[in-house]
Coordinates of C-alpha atoms and ligand atoms in Angstrom, one line a residue:
X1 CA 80.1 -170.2 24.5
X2 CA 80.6 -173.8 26.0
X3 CA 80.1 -176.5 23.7
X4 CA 76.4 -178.1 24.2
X5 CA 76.8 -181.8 24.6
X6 CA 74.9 -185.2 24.5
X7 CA 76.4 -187.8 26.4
X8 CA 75.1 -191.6 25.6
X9 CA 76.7 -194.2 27.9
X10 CA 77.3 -197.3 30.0
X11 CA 78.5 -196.1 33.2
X12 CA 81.5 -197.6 34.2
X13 CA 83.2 -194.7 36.5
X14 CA 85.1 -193.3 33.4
X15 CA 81.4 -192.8 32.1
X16 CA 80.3 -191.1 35.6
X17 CA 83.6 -189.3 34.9
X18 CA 83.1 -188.8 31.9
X19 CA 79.9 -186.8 32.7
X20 CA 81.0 -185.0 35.4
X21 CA 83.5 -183.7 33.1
X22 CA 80.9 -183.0 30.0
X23 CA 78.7 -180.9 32.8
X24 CA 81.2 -178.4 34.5
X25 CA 83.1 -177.7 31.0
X26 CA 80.3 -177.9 28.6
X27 CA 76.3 -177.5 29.0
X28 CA 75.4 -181.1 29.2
X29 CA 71.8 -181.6 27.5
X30 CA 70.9 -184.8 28.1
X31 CA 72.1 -188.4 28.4
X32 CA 71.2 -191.4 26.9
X33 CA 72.4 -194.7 28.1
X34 CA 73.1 -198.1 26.4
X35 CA 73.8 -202.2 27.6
X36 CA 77.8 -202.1 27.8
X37 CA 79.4 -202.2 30.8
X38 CA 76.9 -204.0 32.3
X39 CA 72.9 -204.8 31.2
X40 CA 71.1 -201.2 30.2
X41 CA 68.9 -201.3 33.8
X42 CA 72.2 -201.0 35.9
X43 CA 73.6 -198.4 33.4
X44 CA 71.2 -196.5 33.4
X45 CA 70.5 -196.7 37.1
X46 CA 73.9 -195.7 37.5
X47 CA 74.1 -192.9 35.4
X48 CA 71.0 -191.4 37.3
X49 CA 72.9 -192.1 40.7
X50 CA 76.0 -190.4 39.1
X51 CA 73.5 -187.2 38.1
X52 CA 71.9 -187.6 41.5
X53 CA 75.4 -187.4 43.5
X54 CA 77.2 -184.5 41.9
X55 CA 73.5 -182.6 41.2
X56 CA 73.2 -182.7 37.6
X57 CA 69.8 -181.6 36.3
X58 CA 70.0 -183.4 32.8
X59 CA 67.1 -185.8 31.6
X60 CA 68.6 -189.5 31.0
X61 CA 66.5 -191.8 28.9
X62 CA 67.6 -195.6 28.2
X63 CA 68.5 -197.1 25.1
X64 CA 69.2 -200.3 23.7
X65 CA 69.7 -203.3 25.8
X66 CA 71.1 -205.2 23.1
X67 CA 74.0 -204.2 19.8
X68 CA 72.4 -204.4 16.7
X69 CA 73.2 -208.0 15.8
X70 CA 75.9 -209.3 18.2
X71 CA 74.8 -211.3 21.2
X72 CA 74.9 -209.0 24.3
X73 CA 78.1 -208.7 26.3
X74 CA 78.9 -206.8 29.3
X75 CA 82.3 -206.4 31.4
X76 CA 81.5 -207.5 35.0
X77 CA 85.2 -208.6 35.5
X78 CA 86.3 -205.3 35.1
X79 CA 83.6 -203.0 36.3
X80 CA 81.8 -205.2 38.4
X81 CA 78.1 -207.2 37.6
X82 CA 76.4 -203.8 38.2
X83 CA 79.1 -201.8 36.2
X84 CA 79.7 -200.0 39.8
X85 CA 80.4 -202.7 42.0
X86 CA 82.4 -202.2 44.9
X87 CA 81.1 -199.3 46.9
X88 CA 78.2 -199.0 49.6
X89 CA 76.1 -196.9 46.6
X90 CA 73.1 -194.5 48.1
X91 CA 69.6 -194.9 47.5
X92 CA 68.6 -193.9 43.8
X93 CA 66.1 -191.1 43.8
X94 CA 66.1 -190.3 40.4
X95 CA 64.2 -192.3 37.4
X96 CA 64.9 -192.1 33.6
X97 CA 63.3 -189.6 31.8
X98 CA 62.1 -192.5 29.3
X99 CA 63.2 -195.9 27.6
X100 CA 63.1 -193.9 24.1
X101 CA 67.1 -193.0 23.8
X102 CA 67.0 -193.0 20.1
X103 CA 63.7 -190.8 19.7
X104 CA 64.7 -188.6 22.5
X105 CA 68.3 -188.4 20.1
X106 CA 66.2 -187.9 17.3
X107 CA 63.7 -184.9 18.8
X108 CA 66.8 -183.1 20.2
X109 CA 69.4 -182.9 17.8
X110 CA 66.5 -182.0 14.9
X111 CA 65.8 -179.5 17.3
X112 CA 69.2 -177.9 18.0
X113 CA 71.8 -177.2 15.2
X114 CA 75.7 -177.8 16.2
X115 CA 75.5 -180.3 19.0
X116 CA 77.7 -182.7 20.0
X117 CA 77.5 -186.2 20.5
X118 CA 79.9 -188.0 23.0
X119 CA 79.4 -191.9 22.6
X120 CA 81.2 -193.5 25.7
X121 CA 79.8 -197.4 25.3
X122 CA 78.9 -199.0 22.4
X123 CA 77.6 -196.9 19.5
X124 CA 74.4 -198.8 19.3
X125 CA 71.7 -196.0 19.7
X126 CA 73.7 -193.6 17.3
X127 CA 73.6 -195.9 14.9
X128 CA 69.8 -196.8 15.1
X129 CA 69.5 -193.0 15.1
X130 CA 71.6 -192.2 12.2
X131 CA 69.1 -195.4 10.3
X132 CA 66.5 -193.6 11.1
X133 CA 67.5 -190.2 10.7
X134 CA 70.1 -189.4 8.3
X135 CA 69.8 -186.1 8.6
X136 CA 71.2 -186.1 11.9
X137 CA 74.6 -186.0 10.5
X138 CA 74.2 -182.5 9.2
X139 CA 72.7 -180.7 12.1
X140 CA 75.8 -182.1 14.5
X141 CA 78.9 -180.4 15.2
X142 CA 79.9 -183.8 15.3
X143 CA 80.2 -186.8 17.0
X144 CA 83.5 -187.4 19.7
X145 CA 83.5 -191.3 21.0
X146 CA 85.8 -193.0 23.0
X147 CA 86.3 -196.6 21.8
X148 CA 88.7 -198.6 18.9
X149 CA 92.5 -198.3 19.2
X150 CA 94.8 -197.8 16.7
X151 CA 97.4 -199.9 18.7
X152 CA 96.2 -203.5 20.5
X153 CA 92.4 -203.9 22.1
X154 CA 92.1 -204.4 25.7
X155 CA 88.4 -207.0 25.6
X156 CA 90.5 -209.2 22.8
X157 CA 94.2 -208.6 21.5
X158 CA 92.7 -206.6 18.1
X159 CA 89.3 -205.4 19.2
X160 CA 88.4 -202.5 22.4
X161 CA 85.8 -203.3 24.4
X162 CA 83.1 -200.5 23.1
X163 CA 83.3 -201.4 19.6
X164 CA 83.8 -205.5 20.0
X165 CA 80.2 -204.9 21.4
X166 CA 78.7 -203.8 18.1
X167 CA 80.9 -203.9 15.5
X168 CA 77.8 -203.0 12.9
X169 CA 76.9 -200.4 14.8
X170 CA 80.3 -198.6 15.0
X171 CA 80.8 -199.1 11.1
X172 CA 77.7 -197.5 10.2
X173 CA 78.7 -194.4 12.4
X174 CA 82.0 -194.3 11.1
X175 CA 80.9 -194.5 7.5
X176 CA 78.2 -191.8 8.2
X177 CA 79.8 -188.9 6.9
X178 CA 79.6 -187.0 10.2
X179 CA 82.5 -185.3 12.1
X180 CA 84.4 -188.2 14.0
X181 CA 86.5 -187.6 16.4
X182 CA 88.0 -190.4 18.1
X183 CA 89.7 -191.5 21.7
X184 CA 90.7 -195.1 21.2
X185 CA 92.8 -197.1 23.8
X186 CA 96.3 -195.4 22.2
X187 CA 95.0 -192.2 23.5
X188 CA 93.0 -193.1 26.7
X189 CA 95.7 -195.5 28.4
X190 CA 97.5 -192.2 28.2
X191 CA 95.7 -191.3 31.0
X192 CA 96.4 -193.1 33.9
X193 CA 94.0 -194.7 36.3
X194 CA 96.3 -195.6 39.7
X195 CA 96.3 -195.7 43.1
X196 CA 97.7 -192.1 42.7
X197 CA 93.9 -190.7 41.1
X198 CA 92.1 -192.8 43.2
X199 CA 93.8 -191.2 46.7
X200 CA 93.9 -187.6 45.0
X201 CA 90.0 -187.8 44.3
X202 CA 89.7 -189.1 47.4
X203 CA 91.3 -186.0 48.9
X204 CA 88.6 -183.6 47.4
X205 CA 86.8 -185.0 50.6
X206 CA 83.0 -184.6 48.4
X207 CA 80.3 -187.8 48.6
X208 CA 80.4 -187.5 44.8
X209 CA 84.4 -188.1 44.6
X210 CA 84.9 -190.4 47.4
X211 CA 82.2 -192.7 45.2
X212 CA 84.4 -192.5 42.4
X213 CA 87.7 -192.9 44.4
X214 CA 86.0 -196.2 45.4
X215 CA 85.1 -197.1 42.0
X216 CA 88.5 -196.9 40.4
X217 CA 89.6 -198.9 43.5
X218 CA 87.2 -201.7 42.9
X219 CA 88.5 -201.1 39.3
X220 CA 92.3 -201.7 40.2
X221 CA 91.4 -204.9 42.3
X222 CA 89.9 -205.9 39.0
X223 CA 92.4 -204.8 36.4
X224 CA 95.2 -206.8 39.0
X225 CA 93.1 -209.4 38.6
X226 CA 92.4 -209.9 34.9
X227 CA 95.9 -208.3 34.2
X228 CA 98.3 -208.4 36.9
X229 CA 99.0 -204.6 37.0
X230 CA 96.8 -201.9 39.4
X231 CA 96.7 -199.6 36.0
X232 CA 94.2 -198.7 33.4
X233 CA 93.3 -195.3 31.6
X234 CA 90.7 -193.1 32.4
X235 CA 88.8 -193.7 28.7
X236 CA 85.6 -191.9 28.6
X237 CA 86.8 -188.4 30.0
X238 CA 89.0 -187.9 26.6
X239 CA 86.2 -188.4 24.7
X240 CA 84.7 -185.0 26.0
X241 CA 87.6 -183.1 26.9
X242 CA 88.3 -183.4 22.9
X243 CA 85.4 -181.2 22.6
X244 CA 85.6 -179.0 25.7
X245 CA 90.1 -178.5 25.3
X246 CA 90.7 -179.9 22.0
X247 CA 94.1 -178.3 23.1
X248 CA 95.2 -181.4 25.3
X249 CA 94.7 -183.9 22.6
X250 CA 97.0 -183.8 19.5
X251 CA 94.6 -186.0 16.6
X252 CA 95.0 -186.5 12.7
X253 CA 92.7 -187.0 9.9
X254 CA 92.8 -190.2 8.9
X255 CA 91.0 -193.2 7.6
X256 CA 89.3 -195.8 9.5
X257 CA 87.7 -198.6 9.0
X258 CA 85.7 -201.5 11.5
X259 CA 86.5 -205.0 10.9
X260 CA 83.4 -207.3 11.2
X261 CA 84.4 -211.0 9.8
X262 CA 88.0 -211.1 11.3
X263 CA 87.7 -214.4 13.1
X264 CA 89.9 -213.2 15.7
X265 CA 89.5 -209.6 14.6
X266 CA 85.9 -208.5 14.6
X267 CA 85.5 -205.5 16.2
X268 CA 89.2 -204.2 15.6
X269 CA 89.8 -200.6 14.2
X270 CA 91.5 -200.5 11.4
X271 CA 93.2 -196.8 11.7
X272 CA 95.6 -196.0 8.3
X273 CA 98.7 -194.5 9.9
X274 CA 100.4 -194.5 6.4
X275 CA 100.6 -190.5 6.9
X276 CA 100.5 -188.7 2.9
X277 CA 100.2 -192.3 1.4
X278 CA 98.4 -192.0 -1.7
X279 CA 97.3 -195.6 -1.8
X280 CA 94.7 -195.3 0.4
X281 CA 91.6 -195.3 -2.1
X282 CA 89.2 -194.6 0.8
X283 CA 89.2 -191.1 1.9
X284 CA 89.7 -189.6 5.6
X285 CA 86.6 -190.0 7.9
X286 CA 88.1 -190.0 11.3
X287 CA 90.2 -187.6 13.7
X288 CA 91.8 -189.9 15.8
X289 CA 93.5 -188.5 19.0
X290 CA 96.9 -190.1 19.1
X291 CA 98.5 -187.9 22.3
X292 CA 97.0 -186.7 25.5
X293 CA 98.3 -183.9 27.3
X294 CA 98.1 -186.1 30.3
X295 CA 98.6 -183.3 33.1
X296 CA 96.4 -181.0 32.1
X297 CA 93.5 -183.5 31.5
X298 CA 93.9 -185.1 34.9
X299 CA 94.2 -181.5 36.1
X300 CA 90.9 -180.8 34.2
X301 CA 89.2 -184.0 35.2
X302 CA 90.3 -183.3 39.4
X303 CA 88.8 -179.8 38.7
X304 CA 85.0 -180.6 37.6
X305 CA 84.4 -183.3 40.3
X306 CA 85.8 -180.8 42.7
X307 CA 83.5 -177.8 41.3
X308 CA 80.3 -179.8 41.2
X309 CA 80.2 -182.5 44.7
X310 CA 78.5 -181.9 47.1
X311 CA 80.3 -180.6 50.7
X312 CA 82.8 -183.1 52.2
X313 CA 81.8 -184.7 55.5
X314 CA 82.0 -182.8 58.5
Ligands
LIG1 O1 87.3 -200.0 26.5 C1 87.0 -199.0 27.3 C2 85.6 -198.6 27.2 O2 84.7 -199.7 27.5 C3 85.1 -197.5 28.2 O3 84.1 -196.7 27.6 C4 84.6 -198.2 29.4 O4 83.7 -197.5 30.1 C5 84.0 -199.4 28.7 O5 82.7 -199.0 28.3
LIG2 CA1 82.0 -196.5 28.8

């Protein structure tokens, strides 16, 4: 049976992706959507436009605007003001489902044991959801989020972008006793975002990947921009396909830990790769996903937004 999943985001294509992805290979339940990327209004406008396009019937109620105590930030220089600048985007049809993300968490995963949760922004809404209800934990099959890196961060040298958002919010998830799995940047930059994806998902021809092959070129023009290079990794996608094929991802129990008073390290994951070292006195909470089988996930990835666009142009 496929794996039921909640999705809770900040589209960004590698959210829309990421989606895409979570609804051909699992049964995607519902989707919540949190300020990342870009404020929570464009977010979650474009994770409804992303549901409207490839014809996803799944509720999607907003979440939090802002992290739990940090000052909002968003990422316009990579993903545009909007989060999907860049393309001529269609009329949006669709409208949330509700601004309660957290309740709607709440209601559906103390209604449905073995669940999982795929965080692919900032962890914000999990963690007010754990707060409030602890139980959660228990009634997950666990909770598979793309953010942290056990190498360098990409929004500051130590921190990733998802978890220098809401550092709190990350540690409380992380020290929640649930089933972690974990994509961070060491993982996700695994799979590459090029000109080579953006002209083969342009190929499928559909309105749905044409959308998204203009995305990740508005996200190249950025990324050559900000970093000189046309390259970046497809993040979110891992996060699900580590539920969906744990087979392409190789991960290890491990411990890890969210720095929050780091001057220059707040938000940095702090993953123990001291494999069998006793000395660690805190004990394993995280699987973190260290290698990607990269062809098969793009394979994977190519396959769902083929399976569910609509017909290419005449
Ligand atoms: O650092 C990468 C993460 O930040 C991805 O989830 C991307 O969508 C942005 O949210
Ligand atoms: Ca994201």
């Amino acid at each position: 049976m496929a794996a039921r999943l909640l999705v809770d985001c900040d589209p960004g294509h590698d959210d829309a992706v990421a989606l895409v992805v979570a609804a051909h290979f699992g049964e995607l339940v519902g989707i919540t959507t949190v300020g990342g990327n870009a404020p929570l209004a464009d977010v979650t406008a474009n994770a409804l436009l992303t549901c409207q396009l490839f014809g996803l019937d799944v509720e999607v109620h907003a979440g939090a605007v802002r992290p739990l105590v940090a000052a909002p930030r968003h990422a316009p220089e990579i993903h545009g003001v909007s989060g999907f600048d860049g393309p001529t985007l269609p009329d949006l049809e669709r409208r949330p489902a509700s601004t309660e993300a957290v309740d709607y968490l709440i209601e559906t995963i103390r209604g449905e044991e073995g669940l999982w949760l795929v965080p692919t922004g900032p962890l914000t809404n999990v963690a007010i959801a754990i707060r409030q209800a602890p139980d959660l934990v228990d009634r997950l099959a666990g909770i598979s989020f793309m953010g942290g890196s056990a190498g360098p961060g990409n929004r500051t040298p130590a921190a990733e972008f998802n978890l220098l958002v809401d550092p709190e919010a990350a540690a409380a998830v992380l020290s929640s006793g649930a089933r972690i799995h974990m994509a961070g940047l060491d993982l996700t930059h695994q799979f590459t975002v090029d000109d080579a994806l953006s002209a083969d998902l342009r190929a499928l021809g559909g309105p749905g990947a044409i959308l998204l092959a203009d995305l990740v070129d508005g996200y190249l023009d950025n990324a050559e921009r900000v970093t000189g290079r046309r390259w970046g990794g497809l993040h979110d996608p891992c996060a699900v396909l580590a539920v969906t094929h744990p087979e392409v991802i190789e991960s290890e129990l491990r411990r890890v830990e969210v720095e929050l008073a780091g001057t220059f390290t707040r938000g940095m994951t702090v993953v123990d790769l001291r494999a069998g070292d006793r000395r660690s006195s805190e004990a394993p909470n995280v699987h973190h996903g260290h290698t990607l089988d990269h062809p098969t996930a793009r394979r994977l990835v190519l396959e769902a937004v083929a399976a569910l666009d609509g017909e290419p142009a005449p």
